[in-house]
Coordinates of C-alpha atoms in Angstrom, one line a residue:
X299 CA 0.0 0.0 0.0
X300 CA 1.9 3.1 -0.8
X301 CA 2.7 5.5 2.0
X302 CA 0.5 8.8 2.9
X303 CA 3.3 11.0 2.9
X304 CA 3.9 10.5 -1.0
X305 CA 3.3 14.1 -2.7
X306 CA 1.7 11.9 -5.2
X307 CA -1.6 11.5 -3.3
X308 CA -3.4 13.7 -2.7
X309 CA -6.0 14.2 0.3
X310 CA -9.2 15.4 -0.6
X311 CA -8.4 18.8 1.6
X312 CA -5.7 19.3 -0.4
X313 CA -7.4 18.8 -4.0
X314 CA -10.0 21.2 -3.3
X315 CA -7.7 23.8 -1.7
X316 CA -5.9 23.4 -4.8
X317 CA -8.4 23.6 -7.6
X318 CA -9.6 26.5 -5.6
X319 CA -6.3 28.2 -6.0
X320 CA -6.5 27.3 -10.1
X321 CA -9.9 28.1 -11.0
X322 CA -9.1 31.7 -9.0
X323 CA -5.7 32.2 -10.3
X324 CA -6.3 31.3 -13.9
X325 CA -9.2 32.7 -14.6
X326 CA -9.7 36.0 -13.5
X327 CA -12.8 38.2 -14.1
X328 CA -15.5 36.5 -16.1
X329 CA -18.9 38.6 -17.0
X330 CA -22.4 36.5 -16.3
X331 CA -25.4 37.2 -17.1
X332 CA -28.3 34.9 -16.0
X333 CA -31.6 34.3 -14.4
X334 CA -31.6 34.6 -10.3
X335 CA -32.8 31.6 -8.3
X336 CA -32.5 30.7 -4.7
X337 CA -31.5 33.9 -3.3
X338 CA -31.3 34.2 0.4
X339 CA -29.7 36.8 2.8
X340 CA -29.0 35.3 5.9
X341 CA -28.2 37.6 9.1
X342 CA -24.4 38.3 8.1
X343 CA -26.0 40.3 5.3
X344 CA -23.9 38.0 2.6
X345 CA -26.3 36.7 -0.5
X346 CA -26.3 33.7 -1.5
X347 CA -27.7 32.5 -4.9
X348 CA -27.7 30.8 -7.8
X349 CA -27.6 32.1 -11.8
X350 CA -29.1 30.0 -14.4
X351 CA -30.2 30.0 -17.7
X352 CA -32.3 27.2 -19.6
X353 CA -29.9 24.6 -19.5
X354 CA -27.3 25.1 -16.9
X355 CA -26.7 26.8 -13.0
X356 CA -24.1 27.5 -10.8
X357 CA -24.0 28.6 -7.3
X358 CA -23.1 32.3 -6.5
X359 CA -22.5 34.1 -3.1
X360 CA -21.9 37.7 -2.8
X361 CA -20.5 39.4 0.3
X362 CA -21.9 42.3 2.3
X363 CA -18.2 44.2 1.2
X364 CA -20.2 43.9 -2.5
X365 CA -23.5 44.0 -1.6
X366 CA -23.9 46.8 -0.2
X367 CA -22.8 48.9 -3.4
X368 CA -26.1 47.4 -5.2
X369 CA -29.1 49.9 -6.0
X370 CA -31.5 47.4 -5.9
X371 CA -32.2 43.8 -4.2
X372 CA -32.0 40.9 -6.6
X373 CA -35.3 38.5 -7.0
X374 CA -36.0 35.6 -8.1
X375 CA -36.7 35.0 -11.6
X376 CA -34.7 38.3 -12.3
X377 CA -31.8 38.3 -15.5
X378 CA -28.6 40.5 -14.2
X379 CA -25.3 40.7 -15.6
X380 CA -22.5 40.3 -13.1
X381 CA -19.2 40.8 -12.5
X382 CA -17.3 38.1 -10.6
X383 CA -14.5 35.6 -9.9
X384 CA -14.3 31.5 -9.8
X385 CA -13.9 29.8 -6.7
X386 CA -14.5 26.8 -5.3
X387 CA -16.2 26.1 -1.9
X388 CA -13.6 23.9 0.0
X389 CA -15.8 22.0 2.0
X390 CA -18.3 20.9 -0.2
X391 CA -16.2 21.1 -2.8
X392 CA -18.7 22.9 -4.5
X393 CA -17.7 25.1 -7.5
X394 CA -18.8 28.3 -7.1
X395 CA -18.5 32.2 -8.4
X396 CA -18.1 35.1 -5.8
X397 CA -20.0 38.4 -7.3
X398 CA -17.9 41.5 -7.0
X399 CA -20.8 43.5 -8.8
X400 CA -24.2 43.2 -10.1
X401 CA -26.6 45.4 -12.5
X402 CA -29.5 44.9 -13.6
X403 CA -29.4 42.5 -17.1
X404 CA -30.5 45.4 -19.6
X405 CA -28.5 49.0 -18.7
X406 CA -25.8 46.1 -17.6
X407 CA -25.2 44.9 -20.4
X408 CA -24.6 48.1 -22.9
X409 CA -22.2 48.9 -19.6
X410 CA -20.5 45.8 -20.4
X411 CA -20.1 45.9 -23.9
X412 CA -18.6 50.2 -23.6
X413 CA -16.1 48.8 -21.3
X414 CA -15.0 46.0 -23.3
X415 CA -14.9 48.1 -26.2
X416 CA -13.4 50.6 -24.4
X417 CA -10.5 48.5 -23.0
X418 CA -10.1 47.5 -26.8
X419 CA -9.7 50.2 -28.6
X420 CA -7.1 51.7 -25.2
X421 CA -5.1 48.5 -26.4
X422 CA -5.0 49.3 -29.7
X423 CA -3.9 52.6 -29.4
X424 CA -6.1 54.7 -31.1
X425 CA -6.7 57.1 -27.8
X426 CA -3.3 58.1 -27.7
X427 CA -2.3 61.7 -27.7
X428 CA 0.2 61.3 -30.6
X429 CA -2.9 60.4 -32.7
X430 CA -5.0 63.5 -32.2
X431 CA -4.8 66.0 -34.9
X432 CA -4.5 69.6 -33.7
X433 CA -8.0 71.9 -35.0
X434 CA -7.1 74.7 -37.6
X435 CA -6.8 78.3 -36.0
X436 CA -8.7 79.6 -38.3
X437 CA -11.4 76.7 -40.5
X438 CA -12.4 78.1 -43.8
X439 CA -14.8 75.6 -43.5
X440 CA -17.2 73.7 -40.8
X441 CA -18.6 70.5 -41.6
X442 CA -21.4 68.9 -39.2
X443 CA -22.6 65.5 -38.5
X444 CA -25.9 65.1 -37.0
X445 CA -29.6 64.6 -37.7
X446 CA -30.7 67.6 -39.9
X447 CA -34.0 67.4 -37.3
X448 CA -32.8 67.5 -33.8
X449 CA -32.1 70.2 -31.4
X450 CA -28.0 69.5 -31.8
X451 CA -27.7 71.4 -35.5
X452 CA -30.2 74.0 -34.4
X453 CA -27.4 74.9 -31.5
X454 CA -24.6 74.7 -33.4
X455 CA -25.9 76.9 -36.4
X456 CA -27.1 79.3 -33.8
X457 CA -23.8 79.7 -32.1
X458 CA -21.7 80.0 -35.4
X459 CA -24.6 82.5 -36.7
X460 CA -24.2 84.9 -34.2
X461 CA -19.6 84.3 -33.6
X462 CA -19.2 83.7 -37.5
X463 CA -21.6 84.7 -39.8
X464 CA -19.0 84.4 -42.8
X465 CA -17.7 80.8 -41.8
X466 CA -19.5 78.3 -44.6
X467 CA -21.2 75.3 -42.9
X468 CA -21.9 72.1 -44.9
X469 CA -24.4 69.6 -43.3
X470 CA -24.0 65.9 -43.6
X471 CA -27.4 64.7 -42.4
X472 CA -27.6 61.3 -40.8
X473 CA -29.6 59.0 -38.0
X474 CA -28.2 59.7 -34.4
X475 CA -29.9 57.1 -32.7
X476 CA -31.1 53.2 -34.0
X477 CA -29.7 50.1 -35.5
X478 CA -28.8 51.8 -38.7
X479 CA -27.7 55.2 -37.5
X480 CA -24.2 54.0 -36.6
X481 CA -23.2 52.7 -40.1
X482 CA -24.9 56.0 -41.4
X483 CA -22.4 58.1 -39.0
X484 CA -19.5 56.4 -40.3
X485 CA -20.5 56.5 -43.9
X486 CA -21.1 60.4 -43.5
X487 CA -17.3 60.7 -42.1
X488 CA -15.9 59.0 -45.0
X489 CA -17.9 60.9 -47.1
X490 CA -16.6 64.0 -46.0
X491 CA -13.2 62.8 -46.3
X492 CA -13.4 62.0 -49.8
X493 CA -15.0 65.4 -50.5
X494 CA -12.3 67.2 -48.8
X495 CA -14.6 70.3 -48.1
X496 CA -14.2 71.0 -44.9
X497 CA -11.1 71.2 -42.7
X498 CA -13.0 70.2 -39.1
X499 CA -16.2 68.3 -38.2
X500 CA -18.2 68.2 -35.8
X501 CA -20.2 64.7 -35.1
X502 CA -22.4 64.7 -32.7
X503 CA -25.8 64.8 -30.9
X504 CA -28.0 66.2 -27.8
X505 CA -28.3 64.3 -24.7
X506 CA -30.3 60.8 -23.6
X507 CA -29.8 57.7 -22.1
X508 CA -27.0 55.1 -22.4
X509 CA -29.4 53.3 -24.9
X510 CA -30.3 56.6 -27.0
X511 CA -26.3 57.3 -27.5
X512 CA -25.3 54.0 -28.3
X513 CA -24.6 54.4 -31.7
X514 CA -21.7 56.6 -30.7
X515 CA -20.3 53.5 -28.6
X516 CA -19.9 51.3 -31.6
X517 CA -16.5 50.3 -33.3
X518 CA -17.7 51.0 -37.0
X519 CA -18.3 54.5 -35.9
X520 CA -14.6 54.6 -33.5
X521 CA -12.6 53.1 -36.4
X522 CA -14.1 55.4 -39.0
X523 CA -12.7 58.6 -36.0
X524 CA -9.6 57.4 -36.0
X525 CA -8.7 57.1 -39.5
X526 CA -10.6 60.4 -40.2
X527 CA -7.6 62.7 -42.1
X528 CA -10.2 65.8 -41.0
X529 CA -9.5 66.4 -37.6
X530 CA -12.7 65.5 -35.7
X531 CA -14.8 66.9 -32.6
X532 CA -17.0 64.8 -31.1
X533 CA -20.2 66.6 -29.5
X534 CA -21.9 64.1 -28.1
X535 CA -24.8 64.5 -25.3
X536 CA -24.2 66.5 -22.4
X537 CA -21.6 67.5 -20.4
X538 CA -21.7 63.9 -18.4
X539 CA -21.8 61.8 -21.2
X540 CA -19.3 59.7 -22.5
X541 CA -19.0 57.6 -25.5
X542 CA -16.2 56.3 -27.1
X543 CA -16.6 58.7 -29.9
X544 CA -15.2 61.4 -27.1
X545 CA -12.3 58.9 -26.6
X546 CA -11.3 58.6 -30.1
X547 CA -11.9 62.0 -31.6
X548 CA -9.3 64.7 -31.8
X549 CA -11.3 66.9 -29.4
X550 CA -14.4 66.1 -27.4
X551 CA -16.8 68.7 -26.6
X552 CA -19.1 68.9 -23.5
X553 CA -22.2 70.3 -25.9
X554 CA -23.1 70.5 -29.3
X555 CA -23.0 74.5 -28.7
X556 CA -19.8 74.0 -27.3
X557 CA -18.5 72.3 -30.8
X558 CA -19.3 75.5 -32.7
X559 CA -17.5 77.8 -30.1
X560 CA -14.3 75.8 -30.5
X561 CA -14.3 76.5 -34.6
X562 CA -15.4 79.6 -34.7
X563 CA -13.9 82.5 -35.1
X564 CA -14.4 85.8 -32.7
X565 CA -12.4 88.2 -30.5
X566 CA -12.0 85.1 -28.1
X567 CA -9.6 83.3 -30.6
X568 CA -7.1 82.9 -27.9
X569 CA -9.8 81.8 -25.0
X570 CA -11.0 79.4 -28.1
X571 CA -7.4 77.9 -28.3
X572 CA -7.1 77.7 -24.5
X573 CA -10.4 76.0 -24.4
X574 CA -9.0 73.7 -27.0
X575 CA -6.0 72.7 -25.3
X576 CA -7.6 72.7 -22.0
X577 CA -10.3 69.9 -23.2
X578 CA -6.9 68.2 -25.1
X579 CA -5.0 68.4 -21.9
X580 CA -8.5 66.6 -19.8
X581 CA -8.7 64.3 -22.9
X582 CA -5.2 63.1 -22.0
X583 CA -6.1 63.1 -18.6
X584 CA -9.3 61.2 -18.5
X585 CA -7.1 58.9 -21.1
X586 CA -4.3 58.3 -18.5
X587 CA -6.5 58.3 -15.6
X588 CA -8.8 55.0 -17.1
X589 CA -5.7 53.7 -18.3
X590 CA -4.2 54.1 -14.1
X591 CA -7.8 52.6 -13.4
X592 CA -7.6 49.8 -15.3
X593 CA -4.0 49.2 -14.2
X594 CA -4.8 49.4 -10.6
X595 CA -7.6 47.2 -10.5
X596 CA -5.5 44.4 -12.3
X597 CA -3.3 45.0 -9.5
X598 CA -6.5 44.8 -6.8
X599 CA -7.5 42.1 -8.6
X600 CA -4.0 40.0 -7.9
X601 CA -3.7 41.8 -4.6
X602 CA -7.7 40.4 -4.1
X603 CA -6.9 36.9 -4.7
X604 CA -4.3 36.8 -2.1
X605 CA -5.9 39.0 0.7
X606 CA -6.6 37.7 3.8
X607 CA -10.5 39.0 3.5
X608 CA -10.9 36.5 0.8
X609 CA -10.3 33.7 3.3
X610 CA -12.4 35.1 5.8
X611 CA -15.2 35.4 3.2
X612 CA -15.2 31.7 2.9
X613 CA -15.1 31.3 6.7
X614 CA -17.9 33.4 6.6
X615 CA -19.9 31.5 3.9
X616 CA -19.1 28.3 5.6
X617 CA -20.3 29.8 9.0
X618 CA -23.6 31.0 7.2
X619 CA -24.0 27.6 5.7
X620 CA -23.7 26.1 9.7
X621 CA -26.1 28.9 11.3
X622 CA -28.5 28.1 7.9
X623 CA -28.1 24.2 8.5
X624 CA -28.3 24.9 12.1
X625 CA -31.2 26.8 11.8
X626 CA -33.4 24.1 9.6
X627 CA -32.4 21.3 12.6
X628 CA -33.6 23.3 14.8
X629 CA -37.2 24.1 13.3
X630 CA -36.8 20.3 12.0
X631 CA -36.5 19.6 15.5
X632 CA -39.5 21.7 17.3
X633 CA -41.6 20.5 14.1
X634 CA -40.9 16.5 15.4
X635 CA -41.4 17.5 19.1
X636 CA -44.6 19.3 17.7
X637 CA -45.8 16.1 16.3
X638 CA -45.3 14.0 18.8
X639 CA -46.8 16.4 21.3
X640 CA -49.7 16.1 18.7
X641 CA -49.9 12.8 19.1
X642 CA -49.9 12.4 23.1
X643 CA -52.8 15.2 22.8
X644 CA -54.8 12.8 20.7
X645 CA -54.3 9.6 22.3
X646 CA -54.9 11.7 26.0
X647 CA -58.3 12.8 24.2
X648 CA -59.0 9.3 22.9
X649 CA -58.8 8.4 26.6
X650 CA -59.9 11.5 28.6
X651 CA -63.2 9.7 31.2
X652 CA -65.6 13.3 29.7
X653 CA -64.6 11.2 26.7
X654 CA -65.8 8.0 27.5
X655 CA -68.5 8.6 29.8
X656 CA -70.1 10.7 26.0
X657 CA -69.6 7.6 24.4
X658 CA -71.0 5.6 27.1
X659 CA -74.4 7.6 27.1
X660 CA -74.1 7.8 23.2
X661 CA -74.2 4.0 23.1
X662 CA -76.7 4.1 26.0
X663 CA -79.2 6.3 24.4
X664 CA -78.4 4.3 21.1
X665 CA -79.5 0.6 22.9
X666 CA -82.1 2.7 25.0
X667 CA -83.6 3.5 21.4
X668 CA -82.8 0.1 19.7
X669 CA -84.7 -1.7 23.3
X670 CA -87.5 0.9 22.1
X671 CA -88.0 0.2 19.0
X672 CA -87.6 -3.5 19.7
X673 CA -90.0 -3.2 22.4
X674 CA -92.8 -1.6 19.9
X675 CA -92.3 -3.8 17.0
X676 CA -92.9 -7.1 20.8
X677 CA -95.8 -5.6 20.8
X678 CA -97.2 -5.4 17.6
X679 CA -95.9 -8.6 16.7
X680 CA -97.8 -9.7 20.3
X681 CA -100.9 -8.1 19.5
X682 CA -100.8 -9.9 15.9
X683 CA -100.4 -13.0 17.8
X684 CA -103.2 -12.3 20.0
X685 CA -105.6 -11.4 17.5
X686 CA -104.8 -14.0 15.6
X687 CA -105.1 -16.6 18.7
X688 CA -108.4 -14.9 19.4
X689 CA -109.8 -15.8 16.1
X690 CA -108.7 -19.7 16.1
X691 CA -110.4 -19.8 19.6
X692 CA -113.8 -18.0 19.1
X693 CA -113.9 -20.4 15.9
X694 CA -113.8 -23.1 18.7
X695 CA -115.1 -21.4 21.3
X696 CA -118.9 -22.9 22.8
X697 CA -119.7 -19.4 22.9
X698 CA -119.5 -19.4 19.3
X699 CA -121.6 -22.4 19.7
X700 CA -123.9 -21.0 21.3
X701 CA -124.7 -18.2 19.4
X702 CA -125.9 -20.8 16.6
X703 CA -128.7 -21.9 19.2
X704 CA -127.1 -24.6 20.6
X705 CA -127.0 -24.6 24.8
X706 CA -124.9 -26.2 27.1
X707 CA -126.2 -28.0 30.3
X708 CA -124.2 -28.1 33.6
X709 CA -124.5 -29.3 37.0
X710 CA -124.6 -27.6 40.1
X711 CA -120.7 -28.1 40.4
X712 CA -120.3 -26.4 36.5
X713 CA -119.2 -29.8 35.1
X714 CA -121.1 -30.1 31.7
X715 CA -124.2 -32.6 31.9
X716 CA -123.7 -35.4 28.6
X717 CA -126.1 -37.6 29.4
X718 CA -129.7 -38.4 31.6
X719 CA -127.8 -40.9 33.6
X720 CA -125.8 -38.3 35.4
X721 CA -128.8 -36.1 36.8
X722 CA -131.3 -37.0 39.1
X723 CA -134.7 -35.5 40.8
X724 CA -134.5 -32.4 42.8
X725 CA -130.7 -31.7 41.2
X726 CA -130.2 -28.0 40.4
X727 CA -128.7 -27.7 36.7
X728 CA -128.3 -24.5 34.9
X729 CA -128.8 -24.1 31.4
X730 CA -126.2 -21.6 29.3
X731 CA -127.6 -20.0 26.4
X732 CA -126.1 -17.5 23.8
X733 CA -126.9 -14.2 25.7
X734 CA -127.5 -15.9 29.5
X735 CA -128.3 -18.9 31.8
X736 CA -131.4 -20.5 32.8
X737 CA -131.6 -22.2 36.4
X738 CA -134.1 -25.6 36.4
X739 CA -134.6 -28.1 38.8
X740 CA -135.1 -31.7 38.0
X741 CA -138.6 -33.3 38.6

């Protein structure tokens, strides 16, 4: 048999322990999105859950460290998109994912996508500062991106109106916002490119959600920026929105309005080129600042995997799985001691005397009537009898005899008189006749 201490074999402790170590170590950060089942939230204030979709699972806790940064409180039956790590729970050797964040499936998911695009494109290159094209000091002329309906073109022909009458504008009309809008956007940049008319453009939109500026996220519409030989501003939304289009384009622009301050051309050149190198300069920043950010959390993420907390977490899971087992003995445990107190209750009211002695006078009033009835169906049966008995004797009754005008002699003793021989003179006899008696003597 070979020996324990061979490195070969391993303990089960040790597998799990191990496998634990791979699945967190090799594979980082995954992105889930699935249906929530199971959820619970124990008094720790760590969830526990599981993600599914139609044809798989896997179990999922989330601790209060993470929790506690979610808007809203998962349900059953509800799709989200999360953000989490492998693991595997020692114990049971269960494998498992730990949640670090959690939207809901929908706004979640266009997050998800912007990131991933946005880390792509960073990769690449194509936000570096060596890529942007400086803006002309003074365009001869403006050309503008946008639908030729919305709010957007009225601002920026407003604002270049009233700074730069002179300036020529060309319009490129296009969709903003849909399925098509982005491949629109990108053709109307190449089109101005091959037109050469213009010497800056302004792409761009008003405000809305996530969803309504999406077509500004897309990598049709980032790749056509980049290679853009017209140097680009992108006006996109408000001041708080980002897309990638502000990522990629020379110059981003809080406002549409803003866009046509930039190009045109007034006693503020000088302000106009500050502003310019001033939304450069937070362009670089914003561009160093996500790169730092994605940096550091790669560094978290490492740091994460071998913090101490991590450990504890799974103490902590473990120790809600004990109070939650703990817990269903317990109420297993009054529920049995509940039935069997149920029990003793019955048979101690199967043989409680109030209980009895009811039966007792149940089953006496039942005989009581039965001896009743029996009694009354005696005597009808009895009086039957009797009737019938009477009939059978008045047929043979000397009465009956009687009544036919026969009579019936006796002596003076009542014994009935058959013959002469048994009188003699002077002997009283008495004579019965249908309705009464005659009394003779014998001469």
């Amino acid at each position: 048999m070979p020996s324990n201490t061979n490195p070969n074999i391993y303990t089960v402790s040790r597998l799990n322990a191990e496998v634990r170590l791979l699945l967190e170590n090799e594979m980082g950060i995954v992105w889930l999105i699935g249906e929530v089942s199971n959820f619970s939230s124990p008094v720790s204030g760590h969830w526990y859950l599981t993600l599914k979709d139609s044809r798989a699972q896997v179990k999922c806790a989330m601790f209060k460290g993470n929790n506690r940064f979610v808007n809203f409180k998962p349900k059953n039956g509800q799709q989200v998109l999360v953000k989490a790590r492998l693991s595997l729970y020692e114990p049971r050797g269960d494998y498992q994912i730990i949640i670090e964040s959690m939207q809901p499936e929908g706004d979640g998911r266009l997050q998800q996508e912007f990131d991933q695009l946005k880390m792509k494109l960073a990769s690449e290159g194509l936000f570096a500062q060596t890529l942007k094209k400086s803006l002309p000091e003074h365009p001869r002329c403006v050309g503008v991106i946008t639908s030729k309906t919305g709010a957007a073109l009225h601002d920026i022909l407003q604002v270049l109106r009233r700074r730069d009458p002179s300036l020529p504008i060309i319009i490129y009309p296009t969709l903003v916002q849909g399925e098509d809008a982005s491949i629109q956007i990108a053709q109307a940049i190449g089109c101005a490119n091959s037109r050469a008319e213009c010497d800056v453009l302004i792409v761009g939109r008003g405000g809305g959600s996530l969803e309504d500026l999406w077509c500004f996220n897309s990598e049709i519409v980032a790749r056509t920026i980049a290679a853009s030989q017209i140097p680009i501003i992108s006006a996109v939304g408000h001041e708080i929105d980002v897309t990638i289009a502000d990522f990629v384009a020379d110059v981003r622009a809080p406002t549409p309005s803003a866009a046509a301050e930039l190009v045109s051309r007034d006693n503020t050149n000088k302000k106009q080129a500050f502003q310019a190198y001033r939304h450069k300069i937070a362009s670089a920043m914003r561009h160093y600042f996500a790169q730092q950010k994605f940096e550091l959390k790669q560094l978290q993420h490492r740091l994460d995997r071998q913090h101490p907390a991590n450990r504890l977490q799974r103490q902590q899971q473990q120790l809600d799985e004990y109070s939650m087992r703990l817990e269903r003995a317990v109420q297993a445990r009054i529920n049995k001691t509940q039935q069997h107190l149920d029990r003793q209750r019955h048979q101690l009211q199967l043989l409680s005397p109030e209980k009895i002695l009811r039966n007792q006078q149940y089953l006496l009033s039942s005989k009581e009537r039965e001896m009743n009835e029996a009694m009354k169906r005696y005597l009808v049966s009895s009086r039957h009898t009797f009737t019938r008995l009477m009939d059978k004797m008045n047929a043979v009754s000397p009465l009956a005899t009687l009544s036919r005008g026969y009579s019936i002699t006796q002596n003076a003793q009542g014994d009935v008189i058959h013959n002469t021989s048994e009188v003699q003179q002077g002997d009283l006899i008495v004579t019965r006749l249908k309705d009464g008696e005659i009394r003779s003597i014998v001469k």
